[in-house]
mmCIF file of C-alpha atoms in Angstrom:
data_model
loop_
_atom_site.group_PDB
_atom_site.id
_atom_site.type_symbol
_atom_site.label_atom_id
_atom_site.label_comp_id
_atom_site.label_asym_id
_atom_site.label_seq_id
_atom_site.Cartn_x
_atom_site.Cartn_y
_atom_site.Cartn_z
ATOM 1 C CA GLU A 146 0.000 0.000 0.000
ATOM 2 C CA GLN A 147 3.027 2.250 0.239
ATOM 3 C CA TRP A 148 4.077 1.981 -3.406
ATOM 4 C CA CYS A 149 3.342 5.663 -4.149
ATOM 5 C CA GLN A 150 5.699 6.769 -1.400
ATOM 6 C CA ARG A 151 8.369 4.341 -2.579
ATOM 7 C CA ARG A 152 8.069 5.760 -6.065
ATOM 8 C CA VAL A 153 8.887 9.174 -4.601
ATOM 9 C CA ARG A 154 12.021 7.642 -3.098
ATOM 10 C CA GLY A 155 12.949 6.283 -6.524
ATOM 11 C CA ALA A 156 12.628 9.753 -8.064
ATOM 12 C CA ALA A 157 14.658 11.220 -5.192
ATOM 13 C CA ALA A 158 17.364 8.615 -5.828
ATOM 14 C CA THR A 159 17.441 9.612 -9.502
ATOM 15 C CA VAL A 160 18.003 13.253 -8.576
ATOM 16 C CA GLY A 161 20.581 12.094 -6.006
ATOM 17 C CA GLY A 162 22.564 10.539 -8.840
ATOM 18 C CA SER A 163 23.465 14.063 -9.906
ATOM 19 C CA TRP A 164 25.713 14.398 -6.858
ATOM 20 C CA ALA A 165 27.245 10.922 -6.897
ATOM 21 C CA PRO A 166 31.028 11.468 -6.600
ATOM 22 C CA GLY A 167 31.927 8.349 -8.570
ATOM 23 C CA LEU A 168 30.821 5.110 -10.140
ATOM 24 C CA GLU A 169 30.557 3.244 -6.820
ATOM 25 C CA TRP A 170 28.086 5.750 -5.365
ATOM 26 C CA LEU A 171 26.229 5.887 -8.652
ATOM 27 C CA LEU A 172 25.644 2.116 -8.450
ATOM 28 C CA VAL A 173 24.167 2.554 -4.950
ATOM 29 C CA VAL A 174 21.873 5.257 -6.283
ATOM 30 C CA ARG A 175 20.802 2.997 -9.147
ATOM 31 C CA VAL A 176 19.782 0.261 -6.689
ATOM 32 C CA LEU A 177 17.647 2.737 -4.736
ATOM 33 C CA GLN A 178 16.203 3.994 -8.007
ATOM 34 C CA GLY A 179 15.285 0.448 -8.969
ATOM 35 C CA PHE A 180 13.261 -0.034 -5.767
ATOM 36 C CA GLY A 181 11.068 2.907 -6.643
ATOM 37 C CA GLN A 182 10.834 2.175 -10.344
ATOM 38 C CA PHE A 183 9.640 -1.417 -10.162
ATOM 39 C CA VAL A 184 7.362 -0.910 -7.178
ATOM 40 C CA ASN A 185 5.718 1.797 -9.263
ATOM 41 C CA LEU A 186 5.465 -0.331 -12.404
ATOM 42 C CA THR A 187 3.996 -3.272 -10.486
ATOM 43 C CA GLY A 188 1.610 -1.045 -8.560
ATOM 44 C CA VAL A 189 0.379 0.712 -11.690
ATOM 45 C CA TYR A 190 -0.612 -2.559 -13.306
ATOM 46 C CA CYS A 191 -2.471 -3.797 -10.255
ATOM 47 C CA TRP A 192 -4.216 -0.443 -10.064
ATOM 48 C CA VAL A 193 -5.154 -0.510 -13.783
ATOM 49 C CA VAL A 194 -6.637 -4.006 -13.641
ATOM 50 C CA GLU A 195 -8.665 -3.300 -10.512
ATOM 51 C CA PHE A 196 -10.110 -0.037 -11.841
ATOM 52 C CA ALA A 197 -10.519 -0.653 -15.574
ATOM 53 C CA PRO A 198 -13.711 -2.252 -16.899
ATOM 54 C CA THR A 199 -13.237 -5.600 -18.609
ATOM 55 C CA HIS A 200 -13.792 -4.340 -22.163
ATOM 56 C CA LEU A 201 -11.220 -1.539 -21.767
ATOM 57 C CA ARG A 202 -8.547 -3.441 -19.841
ATOM 58 C CA THR A 203 -6.546 -4.405 -22.936
ATOM 59 C CA TYR A 204 -6.458 -0.852 -24.276
ATOM 60 C CA ILE A 205 -5.466 0.740 -20.963
ATOM 61 C CA SER A 206 -2.783 -1.879 -20.324
ATOM 62 C CA ALA A 207 -1.274 -1.384 -23.787
ATOM 63 C CA PHE A 208 -1.421 2.392 -23.372
ATOM 64 C CA THR A 209 0.558 2.083 -20.127
ATOM 65 C CA LEU A 210 3.351 0.209 -21.907
ATOM 66 C CA VAL A 211 3.238 2.578 -24.888
ATOM 67 C CA CYS A 212 3.874 5.395 -22.408
ATOM 68 C CA TRP A 213 6.826 3.388 -21.106
ATOM 69 C CA ALA A 214 8.218 3.135 -24.675
ATOM 70 C CA PHE A 215 7.657 6.871 -25.152
ATOM 71 C CA GLY A 216 9.601 7.485 -21.933
ATOM 72 C CA PHE A 217 12.415 5.394 -23.438
ATOM 73 C CA CYS A 218 12.461 7.792 -26.422
ATOM 74 C CA VAL A 219 12.535 10.818 -24.099
ATOM 75 C CA THR A 220 15.463 9.324 -22.163
ATOM 76 C CA VAL A 221 17.442 8.850 -25.392
ATOM 77 C CA LEU A 222 16.722 12.453 -26.390
ATOM 78 C CA VAL A 223 17.798 13.796 -22.985
ATOM 79 C CA ALA A 224 21.010 11.743 -23.099
ATOM 80 C CA TYR A 225 21.736 13.066 -26.612
ATOM 81 C CA LEU A 226 21.158 16.715 -25.705
ATOM 82 C CA ILE A 227 22.892 16.696 -22.304
ATOM 83 C CA PRO A 228 26.552 15.556 -22.354
ATOM 84 C CA SER A 229 27.038 15.205 -18.575
ATOM 85 C CA TRP A 230 25.586 12.137 -16.862
ATOM 86 C CA LYS A 231 25.063 14.156 -13.668
ATOM 87 C CA TYR A 232 22.728 16.570 -15.417
ATOM 88 C CA ILE A 233 21.040 13.659 -17.193
ATOM 89 C CA PHE A 234 20.120 12.216 -13.779
ATOM 90 C CA LEU A 235 18.988 15.619 -12.553
ATOM 91 C CA SER A 236 16.753 16.210 -15.601
ATOM 92 C CA ILE A 237 15.144 12.761 -15.500
ATOM 93 C CA GLY A 238 14.680 12.989 -11.724
ATOM 94 C CA VAL A 239 12.886 16.342 -11.925
ATOM 95 C CA LEU A 240 10.691 14.977 -14.729
ATOM 96 C CA ASN A 241 9.897 11.976 -12.520
ATOM 97 C CA PHE A 242 8.745 14.204 -9.675
ATOM 98 C CA VAL A 243 6.401 16.052 -12.010
ATOM 99 C CA LEU A 244 4.924 12.890 -13.524
ATOM 100 C CA ILE A 245 4.417 10.975 -10.265
ATOM 101 C CA SER A 246 2.643 13.808 -8.444
ATOM 102 C CA PRO A 247 -0.828 12.484 -9.471
ATOM 103 C CA LEU A 248 0.000 9.141 -7.822
ATOM 104 C CA LEU A 249 -0.094 10.835 -4.437
ATOM 105 C CA ILE A 250 -3.784 11.725 -4.808
ATOM 106 C CA TYR A 251 -5.038 8.688 -6.753
ATOM 107 C CA PRO A 252 -7.539 6.635 -4.720
ATOM 108 C CA THR A 253 -6.871 3.107 -3.556
ATOM 109 C CA SER A 254 -8.739 0.415 -5.467
ATOM 110 C CA PRO A 255 -12.172 -0.293 -3.906
ATOM 111 C CA ARG A 256 -11.622 -3.988 -4.654
ATOM 112 C CA PHE A 257 -8.474 -3.996 -2.543
ATOM 113 C CA LEU A 258 -10.172 -2.070 0.242
ATOM 114 C CA LEU A 259 -13.106 -4.493 0.344
ATOM 115 C CA VAL A 260 -10.986 -7.646 0.651
ATOM 116 C CA ARG A 261 -9.379 -5.935 3.626
ATOM 117 C CA GLY A 262 -12.794 -5.243 5.124
ATOM 118 C CA LYS A 263 -12.575 -1.458 4.703
ATOM 119 C CA GLU A 264 -16.109 -0.993 3.410
ATOM 120 C CA SER A 265 -16.512 2.660 4.416
ATOM 121 C CA GLU A 266 -13.316 3.642 2.615
ATOM 122 C CA ALA A 267 -14.356 1.676 -0.484
ATOM 123 C CA LYS A 268 -17.737 3.418 -0.537
ATOM 124 C CA SER A 269 -16.016 6.771 -0.180
ATOM 125 C CA VAL A 270 -13.827 6.060 -3.219
ATOM 126 C CA LEU A 271 -16.797 4.857 -5.279
ATOM 127 C CA LYS A 272 -18.799 7.918 -4.325
ATOM 128 C CA SER A 273 -15.935 10.224 -5.312
ATOM 129 C CA LEU A 274 -15.544 8.490 -8.663
ATOM 130 C CA SER A 275 -19.266 8.772 -9.376
ATOM 131 C CA GLY A 276 -18.981 12.518 -8.769
ATOM 132 C CA VAL A 277 -16.062 12.780 -11.197
ATOM 133 C CA PHE A 278 -18.262 11.369 -13.956
ATOM 134 C CA GLY A 279 -21.181 13.627 -13.082
ATOM 135 C CA LYS A 280 -23.405 10.835 -11.751
ATOM 136 C CA GLU A 281 -22.941 11.087 -8.024
ATOM 137 C CA ILE A 282 -24.670 8.329 -6.093
ATOM 138 C CA ASP A 283 -25.362 7.829 -2.408
ATOM 139 C CA LEU A 284 -23.866 4.559 -1.183
ATOM 140 C CA ASP A 285 -24.790 4.955 2.485
ATOM 141 C CA LYS A 286 -27.817 2.673 2.109
ATOM 142 C CA VAL A 287 -26.236 0.351 -0.456
ATOM 143 C CA LYS A 288 -25.248 -3.086 0.817
ATOM 144 C CA LEU A 289 -22.035 -4.339 -0.788
ATOM 145 C CA VAL A 290 -21.486 -8.101 -1.077
ATOM 146 C CA TYR A 291 -17.824 -9.033 -0.760
ATOM 147 C CA THR A 292 -15.443 -11.440 0.907
ATOM 148 C CA THR A 293 -13.008 -10.181 3.520
ATOM 149 C CA ARG A 294 -9.740 -11.973 4.066
ATOM 150 C CA VAL A 295 -6.895 -11.906 6.552
ATOM 151 C CA LEU A 296 -3.999 -10.409 4.593
ATOM 152 C CA ASN A 297 -0.457 -10.796 5.830
ATOM 153 C CA TYR A 298 2.657 -12.110 4.156
ATOM 154 C CA TRP A 299 2.783 -15.571 5.735
ATOM 155 C CA GLU A 300 -0.934 -16.242 5.363
ATOM 156 C CA GLN A 301 -0.696 -15.300 1.707
ATOM 157 C CA LEU A 302 2.178 -17.735 1.198
ATOM 158 C CA LYS A 303 0.202 -20.514 2.927
ATOM 159 C CA ASP A 304 -2.674 -19.918 0.510
ATOM 160 C CA PHE A 305 -0.560 -21.232 -2.362
ATOM 161 C CA LYS A 306 -0.430 -24.630 -0.672
ATOM 162 C CA SER A 307 -4.170 -24.850 -0.117
ATOM 163 C CA HIS A 308 -5.056 -23.487 -3.569
ATOM 164 C CA PRO A 309 -3.135 -25.540 -6.165
ATOM 165 C CA THR A 310 -4.527 -23.739 -9.216
ATOM 166 C CA MET A 311 -3.240 -20.400 -7.970
ATOM 167 C CA LEU A 312 0.165 -21.965 -7.239
ATOM 168 C CA LYS A 313 0.350 -23.583 -10.677
ATOM 169 C CA GLU A 314 -0.633 -20.413 -12.529
ATOM 170 C CA THR A 315 1.786 -18.295 -10.499
ATOM 171 C CA LEU A 316 4.723 -20.625 -11.258
ATOM 172 C CA VAL A 317 3.918 -20.634 -14.991
ATOM 173 C CA CYS A 318 3.641 -16.838 -14.978
ATOM 174 C CA MET A 319 7.006 -16.551 -13.209
ATOM 175 C CA LEU A 320 8.594 -18.833 -15.801
ATOM 176 C CA THR A 321 7.073 -16.868 -18.668
ATOM 177 C CA TRP A 322 8.232 -13.542 -17.234
ATOM 178 C CA PHE A 323 11.727 -15.004 -16.805
ATOM 179 C CA VAL A 324 11.853 -16.179 -20.433
ATOM 180 C CA CYS A 325 10.401 -12.957 -21.848
ATOM 181 C CA ALA A 326 12.935 -10.831 -19.973
ATOM 182 C CA SER A 327 15.810 -13.124 -20.991
ATOM 183 C CA LEU A 328 14.984 -12.735 -24.666
ATOM 184 C CA PHE A 329 13.966 -9.089 -24.377
ATOM 185 C CA TYR A 330 17.413 -8.117 -23.078
ATOM 186 C CA GLY A 331 19.541 -10.893 -24.534
ATOM 187 C CA PHE A 332 18.096 -11.014 -28.038
ATOM 188 C CA SER A 333 18.063 -7.298 -28.867
ATOM 189 C CA PHE A 334 21.530 -6.751 -30.310
ATOM 190 C CA GLY A 335 20.060 -6.574 -33.819
ATOM 191 C CA TRP A 336 19.045 -2.963 -33.239
ATOM 192 C CA SER A 337 22.696 -1.922 -33.284
ATOM 193 C CA LYS A 338 22.850 -2.830 -36.981
ATOM 194 C CA LEU A 339 20.331 -0.136 -37.894
ATOM 195 C CA SER A 340 22.881 2.602 -37.273
ATOM 196 C CA SER A 341 26.448 3.111 -36.189
ATOM 197 C CA ASN A 342 25.204 5.897 -33.923
ATOM 198 C CA LEU A 343 24.449 4.660 -30.398
ATOM 199 C CA TYR A 344 21.577 7.098 -29.843
ATOM 200 C CA ILE A 345 19.845 6.256 -33.108
ATOM 201 C CA SER A 346 20.134 2.532 -32.357
ATOM 202 C CA TYR A 347 18.499 3.022 -28.948
ATOM 203 C CA LEU A 348 15.840 5.222 -30.549
ATOM 204 C CA PHE A 349 15.008 2.469 -33.037
ATOM 205 C CA SER A 350 14.801 0.018 -30.137
ATOM 206 C CA ALA A 351 12.329 2.306 -28.365
ATOM 207 C CA LEU A 352 10.257 2.661 -31.546
ATOM 208 C CA GLY A 353 10.268 -1.123 -31.896
ATOM 209 C CA ASN A 354 8.853 -1.452 -28.377
ATOM 210 C CA PHE A 355 6.262 1.197 -29.223
ATOM 211 C CA ILE A 356 5.096 -0.839 -32.240
ATOM 212 C CA ALA A 357 5.132 -4.162 -30.372
ATOM 213 C CA PHE A 358 3.150 -2.863 -27.385
ATOM 214 C CA SER A 359 0.619 -1.266 -29.723
ATOM 215 C CA LEU A 360 0.177 -4.580 -31.538
ATOM 216 C CA THR A 361 -0.929 -6.310 -28.346
ATOM 217 C CA VAL A 362 -4.330 -4.609 -28.599
ATOM 218 C CA PRO A 363 -5.465 -6.012 -31.972
ATOM 219 C CA VAL A 364 -3.787 -9.381 -31.349
ATOM 220 C CA CYS A 365 -5.439 -9.819 -27.918
ATOM 221 C CA ASN A 366 -8.796 -8.644 -29.244
ATOM 222 C CA LEU A 367 -8.592 -11.047 -32.172
ATOM 223 C CA MET A 368 -7.143 -14.104 -30.443
ATOM 224 C CA GLY A 369 -7.805 -13.629 -26.734
ATOM 225 C CA ARG A 370 -5.206 -13.541 -23.970
ATOM 226 C CA LYS A 371 -3.993 -17.136 -24.108
ATOM 227 C CA ARG A 372 -3.751 -17.482 -27.876
ATOM 228 C CA ALA A 373 -2.101 -14.068 -28.167
ATOM 229 C CA MET A 374 0.514 -15.120 -25.632
ATOM 230 C CA LEU A 375 1.164 -18.354 -27.517
ATOM 231 C CA PHE A 376 1.314 -16.475 -30.828
ATOM 232 C CA PHE A 377 4.038 -14.113 -29.618
ATOM 233 C CA LEU A 378 6.037 -16.923 -27.970
ATOM 234 C CA ILE A 379 5.866 -19.079 -31.108
ATOM 235 C CA CYS A 380 7.040 -16.114 -33.200
ATOM 236 C CA GLY A 381 9.977 -15.826 -30.795
ATOM 237 C CA ILE A 382 10.836 -19.509 -31.260
ATOM 238 C CA VAL A 383 10.647 -19.212 -35.050
ATOM 239 C CA SER A 384 12.856 -16.102 -34.978
ATOM 240 C CA ASN A 385 15.542 -17.930 -33.001
ATOM 241 C CA CYS A 386 15.465 -20.780 -35.502
ATOM 242 C CA LEU A 387 15.603 -18.411 -38.495
ATOM 243 C CA ALA A 388 18.693 -16.755 -37.028
ATOM 244 C CA MET A 389 20.683 -20.004 -37.114
ATOM 245 C CA PRO A 390 21.489 -20.364 -40.870
ATOM 246 C CA ASP A 391 24.500 -18.448 -42.252
ATOM 247 C CA LEU A 392 22.746 -16.388 -44.911
ATOM 248 C CA LYS A 393 23.997 -12.968 -46.021
ATOM 249 C CA LEU A 394 21.336 -10.576 -47.301
ATOM 250 C CA SER A 395 23.746 -7.716 -48.048
ATOM 251 C CA ASP A 396 27.202 -6.507 -47.121
ATOM 252 C CA THR A 397 26.004 -5.364 -43.696
ATOM 253 C CA TRP A 398 22.856 -7.397 -43.113
ATOM 254 C CA SER A 399 22.285 -11.086 -42.581
ATOM 255 C CA LEU A 400 19.262 -13.282 -41.905
ATOM 256 C CA GLU A 401 20.405 -13.470 -38.273
ATOM 257 C CA TYR A 402 20.058 -9.722 -37.726
ATOM 258 C CA VAL A 403 16.659 -9.560 -39.419
ATOM 259 C CA ALA A 404 15.465 -12.500 -37.306
ATOM 260 C CA CYS A 405 16.748 -10.731 -34.167
ATOM 261 C CA LEU A 406 14.644 -7.667 -34.936
ATOM 262 C CA ILE A 407 11.536 -9.769 -35.598
ATOM 263 C CA GLY A 408 12.217 -11.803 -32.464
ATOM 264 C CA ASN A 409 12.625 -8.690 -30.344
ATOM 265 C CA LEU A 410 9.280 -7.339 -31.580
ATOM 266 C CA SER A 411 7.649 -10.701 -30.813
ATOM 267 C CA ILE A 412 9.056 -10.920 -27.310
ATOM 268 C CA SER A 413 8.118 -7.294 -26.626
ATOM 269 C CA GLY A 414 4.570 -8.235 -27.624
ATOM 270 C CA ALA A 415 4.720 -11.239 -25.307
ATOM 271 C CA PHE A 416 5.970 -8.988 -22.490
ATOM 272 C CA GLY A 417 3.087 -6.600 -23.052
ATOM 273 C CA THR A 418 0.597 -9.463 -22.984
ATOM 274 C CA ILE A 419 1.960 -11.255 -19.916
ATOM 275 C CA TYR A 420 1.598 -8.098 -17.812
ATOM 276 C CA ILE A 421 -2.172 -7.918 -18.247
ATOM 277 C CA TYR A 422 -2.527 -11.727 -18.339
ATOM 278 C CA THR A 423 -0.843 -12.180 -14.953
ATOM 279 C CA CYS A 424 -2.893 -9.420 -13.353
ATOM 280 C CA GLU A 425 -6.121 -11.019 -14.564
ATOM 281 C CA LEU A 426 -5.142 -14.497 -13.354
ATOM 282 C CA ALA A 427 -4.119 -13.403 -9.843
ATOM 283 C CA PRO A 428 -6.788 -12.659 -7.205
ATOM 284 C CA THR A 429 -7.056 -9.192 -5.690
ATOM 285 C CA THR A 430 -5.814 -10.511 -2.329
ATOM 286 C CA HIS A 431 -2.591 -11.800 -3.907
ATOM 287 C CA ARG A 432 -2.221 -9.674 -7.051
ATOM 288 C CA GLY A 433 0.585 -7.540 -5.661
ATOM 289 C CA MET A 434 2.466 -10.607 -4.423
ATOM 290 C CA VAL A 435 2.059 -12.563 -7.677
ATOM 291 C CA MET A 436 3.121 -9.547 -9.760
ATOM 292 C CA SER A 437 6.121 -9.017 -7.475
ATOM 293 C CA PHE A 438 7.183 -12.657 -7.775
ATOM 294 C CA SER A 439 6.801 -12.482 -11.553
ATOM 295 C CA SER A 440 8.640 -9.188 -11.877
ATOM 296 C CA SER A 441 11.464 -10.537 -9.704
ATOM 297 C CA SER A 442 11.737 -13.539 -12.023
ATOM 298 C CA ALA A 443 11.948 -11.141 -14.954
ATOM 299 C CA ARG A 444 14.781 -9.219 -13.305
ATOM 300 C CA ILE A 445 16.755 -12.458 -12.926
ATOM 301 C CA GLY A 446 16.034 -13.327 -16.547
ATOM 302 C CA SER A 447 17.080 -9.868 -17.716
ATOM 303 C CA PHE A 448 20.676 -10.182 -16.551
ATOM 304 C CA LEU A 449 20.971 -13.914 -17.296
ATOM 305 C CA GLY A 450 19.799 -13.191 -20.848
ATOM 306 C CA THR A 451 22.599 -10.698 -21.425
ATOM 307 C CA TYR A 452 25.160 -13.153 -20.039
ATOM 308 C CA THR A 453 23.779 -15.895 -22.271
ATOM 309 C CA SER A 454 24.439 -13.603 -25.236
ATOM 310 C CA LEU A 455 28.140 -13.633 -24.275
ATOM 311 C CA LEU A 456 28.210 -17.246 -25.478
ATOM 312 C CA TYR A 457 28.431 -15.771 -28.982
ATOM 313 C CA ASP A 458 32.063 -14.920 -28.242
ATOM 314 C CA ILE A 459 33.159 -18.304 -26.869
ATOM 315 C CA THR A 460 31.092 -20.891 -28.733
ATOM 316 C CA ASP A 461 29.085 -21.428 -31.884
ATOM 317 C CA ARG A 462 26.439 -18.697 -32.191
ATOM 318 C CA ARG A 463 23.728 -21.341 -32.629
ATOM 319 C CA VAL A 464 24.200 -22.415 -29.002
ATOM 320 C CA PRO A 465 22.700 -19.288 -27.376
ATOM 321 C CA LEU A 466 19.994 -19.206 -30.063
ATOM 322 C CA ALA A 467 19.098 -22.805 -29.223
ATOM 323 C CA VAL A 468 19.046 -21.952 -25.496
ATOM 324 C CA PHE A 469 16.658 -19.062 -26.122
ATOM 325 C CA ALA A 470 14.450 -21.148 -28.413
ATOM 326 C CA GLY A 471 14.318 -24.043 -25.944
ATOM 327 C CA ALA A 472 13.442 -21.812 -23.002
ATOM 328 C CA THR A 473 10.683 -20.131 -25.025
ATOM 329 C CA LEU A 474 9.291 -23.511 -26.043
ATOM 330 C CA ILE A 475 9.097 -24.648 -22.401
ATOM 331 C CA SER A 476 7.284 -21.428 -21.517
ATOM 332 C CA ALA A 477 4.822 -21.867 -24.403
ATOM 333 C CA VAL A 478 4.057 -25.429 -23.281
ATOM 334 C CA GLY A 479 3.395 -24.186 -19.753
ATOM 335 C CA VAL A 480 1.015 -21.490 -21.000
ATOM 336 C CA PHE A 481 -0.806 -23.946 -23.268
ATOM 337 C CA PHE A 482 -1.413 -26.633 -20.647
ATOM 338 C CA PHE A 483 -1.663 -24.745 -17.353
ATOM 339 C CA LEU A 484 -3.074 -21.248 -17.904
ATOM 340 C CA SER A 485 -6.731 -20.495 -18.544
ATOM 341 C CA ASP A 486 -7.949 -17.804 -20.907
ATOM 342 C CA THR A 487 -9.032 -14.632 -19.083
ATOM 343 C CA THR A 488 -10.511 -12.837 -22.092
ATOM 344 C CA GLY A 489 -13.753 -11.101 -21.133
ATOM 345 C CA ARG A 490 -13.737 -12.794 -17.720
ATOM 346 C CA ARG A 491 -14.185 -11.121 -14.366
ATOM 347 C CA ILE A 492 -11.039 -10.930 -12.298
ATOM 348 C CA PRO A 493 -10.916 -13.101 -9.147
ATOM 349 C CA GLU A 494 -11.003 -11.444 -5.748
ATOM 350 C CA THR A 495 -9.771 -14.315 -3.513
ATOM 351 C CA PRO A 496 -7.889 -17.619 -3.998
ATOM 352 C CA ARG A 497 -11.237 -19.396 -3.762
ATOM 353 C CA ASP A 498 -12.423 -17.467 -6.829
ATOM 354 C CA VAL A 499 -9.365 -18.690 -8.750
ATOM 355 C CA GLU A 500 -10.299 -22.295 -7.985
ATOM 356 C CA LEU A 501 -13.968 -21.733 -8.857
ATOM 357 C CA LEU A 502 -13.065 -20.126 -12.192
ATOM 358 C CA ALA A 503 -10.947 -23.218 -12.874
ATOM 359 C CA GLY A 504 -14.009 -25.427 -12.315
ATOM 360 C CA LYS A 505 -13.032 -26.679 -8.829
ATOM 361 C CA ASN A 506 -16.539 -26.841 -7.337
ATOM 362 C CA LYS A 507 -15.332 -28.235 -4.018
ATOM 363 C CA TYR A 508 -14.302 -24.658 -3.161
ATOM 364 C CA GLN A 509 -17.893 -23.491 -3.554
ATOM 365 C CA GLU A 510 -18.432 -23.257 0.176
ATOM 366 C CA VAL A 511 -16.827 -20.335 1.998
ATOM 367 C CA GLU A 512 -13.586 -21.437 3.611
ATOM 368 C CA GLU A 513 -13.616 -22.031 7.317
ATOM 369 C CA GLY A 514 -10.933 -21.071 9.817
ATOM 370 C CA GLY A 515 -11.324 -17.303 9.770
ATOM 371 C CA LYS A 516 -9.518 -16.650 6.497
ATOM 372 C CA ASP A 517 -12.579 -15.821 4.407
ATOM 373 C CA GLU A 518 -15.689 -14.171 5.687
ATOM 374 C CA LYS A 519 -18.513 -13.348 3.318
ATOM 375 C CA VAL A 520 -20.197 -10.024 4.074
#
């Protein structure tokens, strides 16, 4: 619940980078910056899913990532215009403070408040939102039906044992995030072939992400969440395989580089899809935890992916390509067999809802033992 405040700390750390006396202190600042950045990114997605209506969830999720790609472009522009890294940190930090200011006044999700038993606060948020849209309603005499749940870290972890579907889906999501991040960061060297200028190469990479994240909307609308995820992962596998033959297309371009660009677009699309997919699979009571686990898996994959790319220098280049293709295939199999399609489906509020949506009727009765209490 403190993610807004932590985001402020991340922005403060960015500004603090301006006064870092050397590389060692700059690395410390970057760690602090990372705490704020990823707490914010995880929190935003939970917030979006819990507020957005089902038919708009895909559009709002894609728009969030498109904004991220646009921010990538802005960062490249700032780095190009400002030669000193200290002033780069200062400029980005000030911009962060300006952009995060709305987060300090945004309301907490009524869904999250209700599962914590804070009915009066949830009604207050709903009433405020109705006023924003010019249709203010009085909720004082409205009876809300919801399930409260004891929420603390250890109880949430225990829930994974007693709710196998939630455990299975969380593990598959963590694996998929790990694979997507590995390929996203380890399979992107093809952008450097578009220009000898570092800034232009990064700009093309940002534009590629912009296109890929935008494509998630029509692909998800046409295929649904699960099929869209499989489509992007399969495109990633095919791209790895296409990069293996030694085929020159010109003096500077080869089939490998073209396949890398296509693969990077595919994995960016998969990344954009798995964000909204994971949020819709996880219940409100555990959404923050599941997203945090998944994002942590992605962070591990992000640096392992770049190290895997170093195999190009010490072994046959087909080895890392085969590693990437194999990992993507395992992820695709997990999605196909163990994840349900969430397209057009209500999001679950508790672990029991996850089991019921999976067809486990034995969870129909409200759980005993004080964990769930229907109100």
